[in-house]
PDB file of C-alpha atoms in Angstrom:
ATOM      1  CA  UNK A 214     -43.395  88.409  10.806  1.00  0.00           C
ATOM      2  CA  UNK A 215     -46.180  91.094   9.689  1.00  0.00           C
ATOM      3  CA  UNK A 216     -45.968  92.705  12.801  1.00  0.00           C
ATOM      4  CA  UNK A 217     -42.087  93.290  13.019  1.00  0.00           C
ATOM      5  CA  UNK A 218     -41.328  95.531   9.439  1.00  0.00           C
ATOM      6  CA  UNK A 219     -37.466  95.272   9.628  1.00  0.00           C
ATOM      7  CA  UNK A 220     -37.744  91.177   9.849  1.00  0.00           C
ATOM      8  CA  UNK A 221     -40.438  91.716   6.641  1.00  0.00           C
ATOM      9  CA  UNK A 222     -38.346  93.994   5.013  1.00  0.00           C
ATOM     10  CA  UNK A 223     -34.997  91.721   5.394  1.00  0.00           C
ATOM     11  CA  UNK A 224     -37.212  88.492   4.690  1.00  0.00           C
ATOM     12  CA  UNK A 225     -37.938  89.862   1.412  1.00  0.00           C
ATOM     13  CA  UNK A 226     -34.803  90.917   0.260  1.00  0.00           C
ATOM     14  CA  UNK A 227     -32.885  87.977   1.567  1.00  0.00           C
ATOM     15  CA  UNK A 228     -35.255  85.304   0.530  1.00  0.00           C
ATOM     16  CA  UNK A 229     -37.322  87.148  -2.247  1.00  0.00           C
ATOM     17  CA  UNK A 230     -36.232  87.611  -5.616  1.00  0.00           C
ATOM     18  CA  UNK A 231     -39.310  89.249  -7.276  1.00  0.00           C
ATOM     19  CA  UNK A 232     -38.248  92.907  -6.194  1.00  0.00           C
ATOM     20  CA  UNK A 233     -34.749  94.723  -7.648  1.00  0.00           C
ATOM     21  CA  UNK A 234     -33.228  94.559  -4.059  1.00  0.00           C
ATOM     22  CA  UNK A 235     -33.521  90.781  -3.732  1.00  0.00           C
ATOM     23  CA  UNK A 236     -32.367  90.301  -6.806  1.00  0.00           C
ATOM     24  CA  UNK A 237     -29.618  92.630  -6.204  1.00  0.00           C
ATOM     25  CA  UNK A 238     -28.500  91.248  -3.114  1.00  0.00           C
ATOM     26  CA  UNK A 239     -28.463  86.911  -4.336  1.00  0.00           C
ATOM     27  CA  UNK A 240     -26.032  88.316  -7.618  1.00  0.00           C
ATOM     28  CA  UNK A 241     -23.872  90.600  -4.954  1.00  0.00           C
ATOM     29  CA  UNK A 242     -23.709  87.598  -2.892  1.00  0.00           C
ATOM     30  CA  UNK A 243     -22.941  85.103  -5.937  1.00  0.00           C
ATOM     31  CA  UNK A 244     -20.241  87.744  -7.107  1.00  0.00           C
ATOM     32  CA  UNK A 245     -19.017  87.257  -3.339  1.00  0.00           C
ATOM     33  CA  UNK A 246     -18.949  83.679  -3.165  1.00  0.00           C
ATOM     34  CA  UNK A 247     -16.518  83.813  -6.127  1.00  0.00           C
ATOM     35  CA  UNK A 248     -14.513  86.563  -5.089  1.00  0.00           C
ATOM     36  CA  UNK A 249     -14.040  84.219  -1.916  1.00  0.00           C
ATOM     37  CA  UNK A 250     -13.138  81.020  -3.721  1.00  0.00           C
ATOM     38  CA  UNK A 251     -10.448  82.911  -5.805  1.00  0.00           C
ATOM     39  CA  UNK A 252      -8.672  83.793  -2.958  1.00  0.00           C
ATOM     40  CA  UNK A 253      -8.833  80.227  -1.705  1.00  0.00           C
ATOM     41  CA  UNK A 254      -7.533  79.234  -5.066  1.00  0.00           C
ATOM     42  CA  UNK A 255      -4.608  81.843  -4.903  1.00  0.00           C
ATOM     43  CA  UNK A 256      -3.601  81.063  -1.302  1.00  0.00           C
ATOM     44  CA  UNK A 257      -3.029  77.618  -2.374  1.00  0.00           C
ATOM     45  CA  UNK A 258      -0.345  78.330  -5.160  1.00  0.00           C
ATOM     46  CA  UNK A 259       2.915  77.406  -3.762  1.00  0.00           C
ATOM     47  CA  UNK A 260       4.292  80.401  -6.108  1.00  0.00           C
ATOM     48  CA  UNK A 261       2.457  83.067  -4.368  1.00  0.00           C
ATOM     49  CA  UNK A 262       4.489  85.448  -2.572  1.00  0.00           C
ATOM     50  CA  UNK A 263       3.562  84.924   1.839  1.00  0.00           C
ATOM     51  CA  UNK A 264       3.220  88.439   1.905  1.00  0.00           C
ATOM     52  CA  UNK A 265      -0.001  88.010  -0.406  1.00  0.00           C
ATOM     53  CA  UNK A 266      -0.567  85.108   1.673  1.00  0.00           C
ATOM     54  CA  UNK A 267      -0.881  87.133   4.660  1.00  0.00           C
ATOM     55  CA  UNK A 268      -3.308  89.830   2.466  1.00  0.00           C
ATOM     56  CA  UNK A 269      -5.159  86.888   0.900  1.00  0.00           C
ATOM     57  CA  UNK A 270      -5.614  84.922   4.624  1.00  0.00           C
ATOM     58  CA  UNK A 271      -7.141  88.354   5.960  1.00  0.00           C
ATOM     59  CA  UNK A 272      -9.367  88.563   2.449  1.00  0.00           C
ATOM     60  CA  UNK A 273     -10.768  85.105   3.642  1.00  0.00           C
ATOM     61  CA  UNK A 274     -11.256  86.210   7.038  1.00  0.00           C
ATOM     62  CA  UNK A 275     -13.476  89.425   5.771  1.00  0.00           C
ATOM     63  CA  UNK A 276     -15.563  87.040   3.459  1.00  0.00           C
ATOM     64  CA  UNK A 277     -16.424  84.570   6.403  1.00  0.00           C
ATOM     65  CA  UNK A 278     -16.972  86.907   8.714  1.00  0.00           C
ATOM     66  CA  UNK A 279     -19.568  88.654   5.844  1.00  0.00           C
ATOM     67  CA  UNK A 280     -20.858  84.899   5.399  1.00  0.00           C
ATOM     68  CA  UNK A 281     -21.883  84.431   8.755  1.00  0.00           C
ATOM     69  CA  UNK A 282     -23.496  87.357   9.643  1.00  0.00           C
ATOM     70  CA  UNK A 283     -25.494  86.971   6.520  1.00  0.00           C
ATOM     71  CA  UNK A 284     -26.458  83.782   7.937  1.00  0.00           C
ATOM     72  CA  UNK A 285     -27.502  84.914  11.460  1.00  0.00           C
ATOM     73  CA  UNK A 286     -29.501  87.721   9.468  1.00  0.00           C
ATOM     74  CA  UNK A 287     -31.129  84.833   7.554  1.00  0.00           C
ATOM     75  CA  UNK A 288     -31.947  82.977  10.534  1.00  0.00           C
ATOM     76  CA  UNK A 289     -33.312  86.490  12.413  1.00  0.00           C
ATOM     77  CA  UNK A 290     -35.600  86.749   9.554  1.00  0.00           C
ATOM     78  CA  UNK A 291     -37.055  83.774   8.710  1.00  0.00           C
ATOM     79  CA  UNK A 292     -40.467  83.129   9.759  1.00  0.00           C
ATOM     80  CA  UNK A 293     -39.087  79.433  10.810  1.00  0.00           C
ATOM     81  CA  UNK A 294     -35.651  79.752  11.647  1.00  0.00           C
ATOM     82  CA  UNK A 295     -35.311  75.799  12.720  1.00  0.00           C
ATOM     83  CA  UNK A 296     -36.980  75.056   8.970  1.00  0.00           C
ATOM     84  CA  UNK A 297     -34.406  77.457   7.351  1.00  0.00           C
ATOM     85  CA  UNK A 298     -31.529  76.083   9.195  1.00  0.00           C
ATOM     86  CA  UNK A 299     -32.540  72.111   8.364  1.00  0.00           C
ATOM     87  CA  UNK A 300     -33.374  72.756   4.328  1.00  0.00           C
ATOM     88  CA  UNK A 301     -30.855  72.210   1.764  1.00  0.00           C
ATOM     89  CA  UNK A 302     -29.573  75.664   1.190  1.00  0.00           C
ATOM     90  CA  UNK A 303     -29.346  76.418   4.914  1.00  0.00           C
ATOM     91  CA  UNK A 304     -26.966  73.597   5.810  1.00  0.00           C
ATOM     92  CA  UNK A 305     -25.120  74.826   2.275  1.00  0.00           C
ATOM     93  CA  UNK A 306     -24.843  78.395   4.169  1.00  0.00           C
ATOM     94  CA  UNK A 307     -23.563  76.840   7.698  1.00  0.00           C
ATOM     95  CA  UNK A 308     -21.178  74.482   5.493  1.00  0.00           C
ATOM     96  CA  UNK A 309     -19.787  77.148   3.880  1.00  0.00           C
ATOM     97  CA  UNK A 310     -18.661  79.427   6.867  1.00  0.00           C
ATOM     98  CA  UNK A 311     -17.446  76.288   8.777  1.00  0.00           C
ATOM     99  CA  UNK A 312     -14.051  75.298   7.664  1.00  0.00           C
ATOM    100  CA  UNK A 313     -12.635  78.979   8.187  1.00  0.00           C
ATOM    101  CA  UNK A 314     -13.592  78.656  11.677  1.00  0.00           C
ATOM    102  CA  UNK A 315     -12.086  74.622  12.029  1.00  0.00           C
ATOM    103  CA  UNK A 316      -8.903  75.942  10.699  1.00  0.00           C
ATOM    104  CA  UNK A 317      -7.779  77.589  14.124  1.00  0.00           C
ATOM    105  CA  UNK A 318      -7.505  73.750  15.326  1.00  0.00           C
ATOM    106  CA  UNK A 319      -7.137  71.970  11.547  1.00  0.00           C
ATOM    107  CA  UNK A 320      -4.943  74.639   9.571  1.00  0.00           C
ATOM    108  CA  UNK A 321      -5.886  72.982   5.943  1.00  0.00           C
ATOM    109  CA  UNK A 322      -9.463  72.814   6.513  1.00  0.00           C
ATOM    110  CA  UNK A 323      -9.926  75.948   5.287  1.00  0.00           C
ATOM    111  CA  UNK A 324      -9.744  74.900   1.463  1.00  0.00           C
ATOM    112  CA  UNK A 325     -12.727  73.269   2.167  1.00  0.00           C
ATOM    113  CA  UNK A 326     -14.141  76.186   1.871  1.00  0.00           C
ATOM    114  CA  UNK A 327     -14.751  75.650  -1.935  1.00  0.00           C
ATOM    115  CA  UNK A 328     -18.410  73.953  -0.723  1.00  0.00           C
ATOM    116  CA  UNK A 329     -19.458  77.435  -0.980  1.00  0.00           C
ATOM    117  CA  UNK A 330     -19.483  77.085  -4.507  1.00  0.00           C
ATOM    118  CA  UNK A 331     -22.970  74.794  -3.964  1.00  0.00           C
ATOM    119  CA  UNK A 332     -24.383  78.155  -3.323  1.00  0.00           C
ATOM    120  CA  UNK A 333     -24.514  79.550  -6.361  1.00  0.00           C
ATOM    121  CA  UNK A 334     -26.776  77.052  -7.115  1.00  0.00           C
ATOM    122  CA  UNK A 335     -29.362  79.724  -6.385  1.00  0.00           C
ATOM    123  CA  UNK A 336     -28.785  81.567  -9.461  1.00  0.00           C
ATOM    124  CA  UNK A 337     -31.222  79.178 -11.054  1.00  0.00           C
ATOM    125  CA  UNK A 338     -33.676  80.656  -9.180  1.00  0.00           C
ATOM    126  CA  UNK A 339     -32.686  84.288  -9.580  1.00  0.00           C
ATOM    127  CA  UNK A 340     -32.595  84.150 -13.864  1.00  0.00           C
ATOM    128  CA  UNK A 341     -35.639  82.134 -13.190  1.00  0.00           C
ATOM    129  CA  UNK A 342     -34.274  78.750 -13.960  1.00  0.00           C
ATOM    130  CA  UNK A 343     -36.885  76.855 -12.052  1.00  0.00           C
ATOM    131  CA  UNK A 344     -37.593  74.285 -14.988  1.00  0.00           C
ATOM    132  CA  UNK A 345     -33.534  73.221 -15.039  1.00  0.00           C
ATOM    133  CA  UNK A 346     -34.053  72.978 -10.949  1.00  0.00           C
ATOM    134  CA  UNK A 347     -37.119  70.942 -11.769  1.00  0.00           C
ATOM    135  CA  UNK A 348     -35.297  68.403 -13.909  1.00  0.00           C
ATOM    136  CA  UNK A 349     -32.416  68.028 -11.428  1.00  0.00           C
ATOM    137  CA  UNK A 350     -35.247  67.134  -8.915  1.00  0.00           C
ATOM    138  CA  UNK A 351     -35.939  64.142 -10.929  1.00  0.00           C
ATOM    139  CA  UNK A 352     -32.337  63.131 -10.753  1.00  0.00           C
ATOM    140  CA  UNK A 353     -32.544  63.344  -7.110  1.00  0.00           C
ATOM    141  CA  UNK A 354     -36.006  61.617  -6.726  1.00  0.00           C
ATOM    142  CA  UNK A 355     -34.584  59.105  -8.843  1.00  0.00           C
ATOM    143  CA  UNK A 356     -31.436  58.408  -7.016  1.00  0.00           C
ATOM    144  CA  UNK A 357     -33.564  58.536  -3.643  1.00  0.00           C
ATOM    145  CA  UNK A 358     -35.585  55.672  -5.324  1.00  0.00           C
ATOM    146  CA  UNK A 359     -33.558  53.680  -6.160  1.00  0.00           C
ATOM    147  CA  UNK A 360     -31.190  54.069  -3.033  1.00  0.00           C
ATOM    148  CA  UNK A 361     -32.671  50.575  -1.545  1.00  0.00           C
ATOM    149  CA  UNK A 362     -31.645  48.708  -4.271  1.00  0.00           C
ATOM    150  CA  UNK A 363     -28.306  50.839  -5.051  1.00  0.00           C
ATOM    151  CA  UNK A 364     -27.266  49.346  -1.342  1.00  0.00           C
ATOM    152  CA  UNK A 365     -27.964  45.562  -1.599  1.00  0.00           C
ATOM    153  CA  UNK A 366     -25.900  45.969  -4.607  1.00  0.00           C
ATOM    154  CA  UNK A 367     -22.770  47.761  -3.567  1.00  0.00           C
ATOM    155  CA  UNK A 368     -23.472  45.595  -0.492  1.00  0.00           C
ATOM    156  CA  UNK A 369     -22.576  42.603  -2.855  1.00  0.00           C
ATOM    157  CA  UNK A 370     -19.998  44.396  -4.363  1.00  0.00           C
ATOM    158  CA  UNK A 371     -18.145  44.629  -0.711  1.00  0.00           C
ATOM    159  CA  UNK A 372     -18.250  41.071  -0.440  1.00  0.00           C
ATOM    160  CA  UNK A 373     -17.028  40.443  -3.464  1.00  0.00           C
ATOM    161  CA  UNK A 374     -13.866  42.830  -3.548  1.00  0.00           C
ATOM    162  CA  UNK A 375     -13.262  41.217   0.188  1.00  0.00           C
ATOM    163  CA  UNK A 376     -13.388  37.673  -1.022  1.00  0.00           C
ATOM    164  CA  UNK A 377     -11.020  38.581  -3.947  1.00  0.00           C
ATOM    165  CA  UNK A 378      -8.802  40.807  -1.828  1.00  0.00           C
ATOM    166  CA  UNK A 379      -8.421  37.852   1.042  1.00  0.00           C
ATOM    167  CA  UNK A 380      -8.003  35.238  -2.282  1.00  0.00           C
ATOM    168  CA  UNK A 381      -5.134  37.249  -4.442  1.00  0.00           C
ATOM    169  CA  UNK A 382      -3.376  37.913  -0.358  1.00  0.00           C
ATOM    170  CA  UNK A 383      -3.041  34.062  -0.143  1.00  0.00           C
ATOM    171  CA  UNK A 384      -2.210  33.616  -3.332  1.00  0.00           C
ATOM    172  CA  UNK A 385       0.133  36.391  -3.892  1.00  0.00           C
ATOM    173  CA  UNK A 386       1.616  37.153  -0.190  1.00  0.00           C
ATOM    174  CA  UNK A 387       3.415  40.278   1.299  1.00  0.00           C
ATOM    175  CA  UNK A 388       7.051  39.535  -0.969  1.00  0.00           C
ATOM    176  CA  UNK A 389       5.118  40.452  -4.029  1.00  0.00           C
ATOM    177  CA  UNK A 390       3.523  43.841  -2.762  1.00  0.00           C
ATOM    178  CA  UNK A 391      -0.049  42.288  -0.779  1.00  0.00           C
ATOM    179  CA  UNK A 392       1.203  43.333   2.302  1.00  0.00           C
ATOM    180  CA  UNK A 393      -2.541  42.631   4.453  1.00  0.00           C
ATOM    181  CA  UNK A 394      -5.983  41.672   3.732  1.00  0.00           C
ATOM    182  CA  UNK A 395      -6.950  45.495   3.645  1.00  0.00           C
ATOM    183  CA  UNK A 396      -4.433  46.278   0.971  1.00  0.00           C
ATOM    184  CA  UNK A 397      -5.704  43.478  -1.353  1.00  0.00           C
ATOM    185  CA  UNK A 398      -9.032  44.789  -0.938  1.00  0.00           C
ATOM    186  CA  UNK A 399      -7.481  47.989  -2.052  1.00  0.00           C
ATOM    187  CA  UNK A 400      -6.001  46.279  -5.090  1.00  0.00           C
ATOM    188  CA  UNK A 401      -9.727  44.295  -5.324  1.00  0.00           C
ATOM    189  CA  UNK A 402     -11.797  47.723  -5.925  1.00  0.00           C
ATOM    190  CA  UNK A 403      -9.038  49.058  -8.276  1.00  0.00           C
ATOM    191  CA  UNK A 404      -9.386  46.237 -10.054  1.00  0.00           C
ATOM    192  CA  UNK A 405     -13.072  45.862 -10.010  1.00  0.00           C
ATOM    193  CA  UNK A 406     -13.409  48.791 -11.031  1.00  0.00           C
ATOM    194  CA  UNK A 407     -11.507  49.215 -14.055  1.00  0.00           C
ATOM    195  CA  UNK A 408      -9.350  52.018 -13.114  1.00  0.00           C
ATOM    196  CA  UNK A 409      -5.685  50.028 -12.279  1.00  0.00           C
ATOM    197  CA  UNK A 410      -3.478  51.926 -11.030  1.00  0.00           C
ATOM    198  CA  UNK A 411      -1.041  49.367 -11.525  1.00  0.00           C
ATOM    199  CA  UNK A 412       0.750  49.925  -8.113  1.00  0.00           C
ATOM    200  CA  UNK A 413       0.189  46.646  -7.032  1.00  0.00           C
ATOM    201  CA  UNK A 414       0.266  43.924  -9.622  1.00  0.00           C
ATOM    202  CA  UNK A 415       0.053  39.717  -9.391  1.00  0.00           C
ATOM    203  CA  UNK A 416       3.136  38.415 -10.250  1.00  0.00           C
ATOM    204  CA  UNK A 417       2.348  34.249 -10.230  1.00  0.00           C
ATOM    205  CA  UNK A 418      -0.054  32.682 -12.842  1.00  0.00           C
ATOM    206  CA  UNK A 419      -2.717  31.915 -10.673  1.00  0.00           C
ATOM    207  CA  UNK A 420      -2.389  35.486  -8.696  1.00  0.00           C
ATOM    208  CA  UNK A 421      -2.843  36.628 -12.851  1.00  0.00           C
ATOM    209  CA  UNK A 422      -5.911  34.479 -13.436  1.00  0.00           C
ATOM    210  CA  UNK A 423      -7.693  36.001 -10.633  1.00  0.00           C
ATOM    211  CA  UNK A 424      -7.272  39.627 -11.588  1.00  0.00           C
ATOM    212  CA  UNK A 425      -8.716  38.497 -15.288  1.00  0.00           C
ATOM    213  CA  UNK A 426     -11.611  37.340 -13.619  1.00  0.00           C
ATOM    214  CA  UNK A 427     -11.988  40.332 -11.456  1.00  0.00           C
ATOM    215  CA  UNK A 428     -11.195  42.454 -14.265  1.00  0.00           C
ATOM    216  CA  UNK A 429     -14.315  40.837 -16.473  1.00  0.00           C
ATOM    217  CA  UNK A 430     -16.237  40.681 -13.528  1.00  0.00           C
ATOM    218  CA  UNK A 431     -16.214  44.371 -13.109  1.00  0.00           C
ATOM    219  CA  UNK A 432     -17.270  44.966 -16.311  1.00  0.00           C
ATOM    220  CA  UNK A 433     -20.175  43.021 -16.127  1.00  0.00           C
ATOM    221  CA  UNK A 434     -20.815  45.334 -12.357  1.00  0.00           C
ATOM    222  CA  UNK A 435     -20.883  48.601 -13.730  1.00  0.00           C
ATOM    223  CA  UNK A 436     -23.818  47.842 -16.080  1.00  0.00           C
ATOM    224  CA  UNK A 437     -26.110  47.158 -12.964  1.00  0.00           C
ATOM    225  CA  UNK A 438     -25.965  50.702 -10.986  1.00  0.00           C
ATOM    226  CA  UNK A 439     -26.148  52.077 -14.096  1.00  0.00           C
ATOM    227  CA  UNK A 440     -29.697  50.138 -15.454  1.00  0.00           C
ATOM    228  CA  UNK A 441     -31.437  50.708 -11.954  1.00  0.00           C
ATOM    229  CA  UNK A 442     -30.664  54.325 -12.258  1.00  0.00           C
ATOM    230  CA  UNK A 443     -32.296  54.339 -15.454  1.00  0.00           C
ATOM    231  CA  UNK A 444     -35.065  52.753 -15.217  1.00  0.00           C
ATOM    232  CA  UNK A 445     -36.398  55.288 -11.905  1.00  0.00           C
ATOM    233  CA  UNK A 446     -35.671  57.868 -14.081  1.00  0.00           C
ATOM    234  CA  UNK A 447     -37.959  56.968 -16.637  1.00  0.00           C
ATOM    235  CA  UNK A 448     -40.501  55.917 -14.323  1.00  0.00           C
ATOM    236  CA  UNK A 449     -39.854  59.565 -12.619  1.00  0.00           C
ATOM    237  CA  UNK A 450     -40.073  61.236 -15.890  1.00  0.00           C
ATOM    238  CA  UNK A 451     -43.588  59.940 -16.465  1.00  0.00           C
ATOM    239  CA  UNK A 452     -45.066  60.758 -13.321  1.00  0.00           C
ATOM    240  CA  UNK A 453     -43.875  64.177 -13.501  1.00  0.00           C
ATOM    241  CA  UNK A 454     -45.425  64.160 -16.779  1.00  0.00           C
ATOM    242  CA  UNK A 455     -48.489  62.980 -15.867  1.00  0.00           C
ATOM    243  CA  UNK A 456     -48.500  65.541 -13.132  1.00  0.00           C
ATOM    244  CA  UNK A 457     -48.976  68.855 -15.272  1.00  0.00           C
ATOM    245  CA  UNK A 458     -52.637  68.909 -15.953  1.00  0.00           C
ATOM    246  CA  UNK A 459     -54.598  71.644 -17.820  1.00  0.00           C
ATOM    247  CA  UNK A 460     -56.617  73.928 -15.709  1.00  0.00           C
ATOM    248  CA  UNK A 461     -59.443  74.147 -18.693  1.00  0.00           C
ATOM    249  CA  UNK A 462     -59.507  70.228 -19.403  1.00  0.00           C
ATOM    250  CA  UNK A 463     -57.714  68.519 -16.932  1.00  0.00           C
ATOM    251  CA  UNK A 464     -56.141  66.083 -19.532  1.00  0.00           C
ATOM    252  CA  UNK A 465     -52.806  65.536 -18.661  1.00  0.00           C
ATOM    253  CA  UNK A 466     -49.566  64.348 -19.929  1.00  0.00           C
ATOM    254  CA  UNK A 467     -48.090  67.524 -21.020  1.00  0.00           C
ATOM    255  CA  UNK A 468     -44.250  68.123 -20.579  1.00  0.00           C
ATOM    256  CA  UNK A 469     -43.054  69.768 -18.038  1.00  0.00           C
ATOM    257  CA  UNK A 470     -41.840  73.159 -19.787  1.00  0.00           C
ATOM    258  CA  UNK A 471     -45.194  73.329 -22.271  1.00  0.00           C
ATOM    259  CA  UNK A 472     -47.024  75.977 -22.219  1.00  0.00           C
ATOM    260  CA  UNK A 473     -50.209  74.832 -24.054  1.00  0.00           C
ATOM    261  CA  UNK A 474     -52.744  72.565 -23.280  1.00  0.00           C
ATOM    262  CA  UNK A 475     -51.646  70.039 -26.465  1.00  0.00           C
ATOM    263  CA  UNK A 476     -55.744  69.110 -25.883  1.00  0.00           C
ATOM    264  CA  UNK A 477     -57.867  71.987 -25.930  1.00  0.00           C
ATOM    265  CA  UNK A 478     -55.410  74.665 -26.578  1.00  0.00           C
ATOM    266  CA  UNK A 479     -55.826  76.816 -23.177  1.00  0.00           C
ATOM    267  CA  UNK A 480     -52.618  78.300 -21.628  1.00  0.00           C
ATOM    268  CA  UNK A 481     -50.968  76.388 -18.752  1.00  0.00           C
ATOM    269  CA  UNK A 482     -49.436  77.443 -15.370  1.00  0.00           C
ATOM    270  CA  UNK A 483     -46.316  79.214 -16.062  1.00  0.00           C
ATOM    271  CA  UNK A 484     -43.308  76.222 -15.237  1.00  0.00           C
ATOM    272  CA  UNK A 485     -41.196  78.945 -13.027  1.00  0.00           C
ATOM    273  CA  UNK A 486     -44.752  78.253 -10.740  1.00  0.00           C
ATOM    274  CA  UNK A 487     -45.981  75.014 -10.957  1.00  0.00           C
ATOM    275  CA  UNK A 488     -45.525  72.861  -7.963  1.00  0.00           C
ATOM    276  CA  UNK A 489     -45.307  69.192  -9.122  1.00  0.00           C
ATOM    277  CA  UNK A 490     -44.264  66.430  -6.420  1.00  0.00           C
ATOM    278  CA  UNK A 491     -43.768  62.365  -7.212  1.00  0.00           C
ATOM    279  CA  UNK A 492     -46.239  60.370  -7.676  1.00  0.00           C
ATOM    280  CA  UNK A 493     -46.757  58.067  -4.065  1.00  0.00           C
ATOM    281  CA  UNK A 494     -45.787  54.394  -5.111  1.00  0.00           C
ATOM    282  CA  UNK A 495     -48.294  51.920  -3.747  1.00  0.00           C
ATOM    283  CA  UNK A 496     -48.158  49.966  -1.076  1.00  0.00           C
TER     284      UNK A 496
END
């Protein structure tokens, strides 16, 4: 990239956000990404006017088209264009340019153009955020730990709500609203989980008894996503701990935001800079 100056020159603005133009450029692109999602807010009133409409359509049309050459720039500059394009934030860029282009053939996917608000995720990194980023990578880990488990059980769950759905459509039948299997399953994960909408509701005793039970059943449920997630997060939150080490005594434990060995008393890495990754379960 060294030996081509524009592609240095755009890489650093574009990517970099240690010189005024980089920084410049993410906050006129987060002030863009707004700008964009209020006119996809407005064009959805009902009450606006169609000749706004028509001014507000065009507005949309400007901002994608800005989008996506912002994203062809980003892949012209990047030193790996195929890396860039398969991270997080380049998927989030292709996402966000996409629906305006599928509404030619799917008029109302163009609201779906609010994913652009993940974007603006990158102002953590602009106001130099990193340590909030940091913490929300623990979430993630954490979730992406636990996914394994978090299966089996909703796994469960789905044979539970199908049992219960293809019980209460026996018992109940299509004159008192459990019109198929598939709709009782509906009424099943309502049920399950709490929320009853109360569009379909057991009329006979028994049909009753079986929604009590699936009703205390699904209080009992939620506890269980709930204690796996919480228990990788604690075990996340004290390898990341363990992770920040003192360059002086190479004691560890420190938080992830101190600044001070808590030991000897020398000065850490800054926590915008440290690189911390999970600690490699054993096998």
């Amino acid at each position: 990239m060294k030996s081509d100056p524009l592609k240095h020159h755009l890489y650093v603005i574009i990517f970099g956000t240690h010189t005024k133009a980089g920084r410049r450029f993410d906050l006129a692109l987060i002030v863009a990404i707004f700008a964009s999602l209020i006119v996809l807010l407005l064009e959805s009133l009902p009450s606006v006017p169609q000749e706004w409409k028509s001014t507000l359509r065009v507005l949309e049309y400007s901002f994608t088209a800005l989008f996506t050459l912002e994203y062809l720039v980003r892949l012209y500059c990047s030193p790996k264009p195929l890396a860039y394009a398969k991270s997080f934030y380049g998927v989030i860029d292709l996402l966000a340019i996409l629906p305006t282009y599928l509404a030619f053939f799917f008029p109302s996917a163009t609201f779906m153009g609010v994913i652009r608000l993940l974007r603006v995720m990158r102002i953590f990194r602009i106001l130099k955020l990193v340590r909030y980023l940091q913490d929300s990578n623990i979430l993630l880990r954490s979730l992406l730990t636990s996914r394994r488990k978090i299966f089996i059980f909703f796994s469960n769950v789905a044979i539970l709500v199908t049992i219960f759905g293809a019980l209460i459509y026996v018992i109940e039948g299509p004159e008192n609203g459990f019109t198929s299997i598939p709709m009782s399953i509906y009424w099943a994960i309502v049920t399950i989980t709490t929320v009853g909408y109360g569009d379909l509701v057991p009329q006979t005793g028994l049909g009753k008894t079986i929604a009590a039970i699936t009703m205390l059943l699904g209080y009992s449920i939620i506890a269980v996503p709930t204690g796996i997630i919480t228990a990788e997060i604690n075990q996340e939150m004290k390898s990341h701990k363990t992770l920040v080490k003192c360059p002086n005594c190479s004691k560890s434990g420190h938080e992830s935001d101190a600044l001070y060995c808590k030991h000897c008393g020398s000065e850490l890495a800054d926590p915008d800079k440290r690189v911390t990754a999970p600690v490699q379960e054993e096998v």
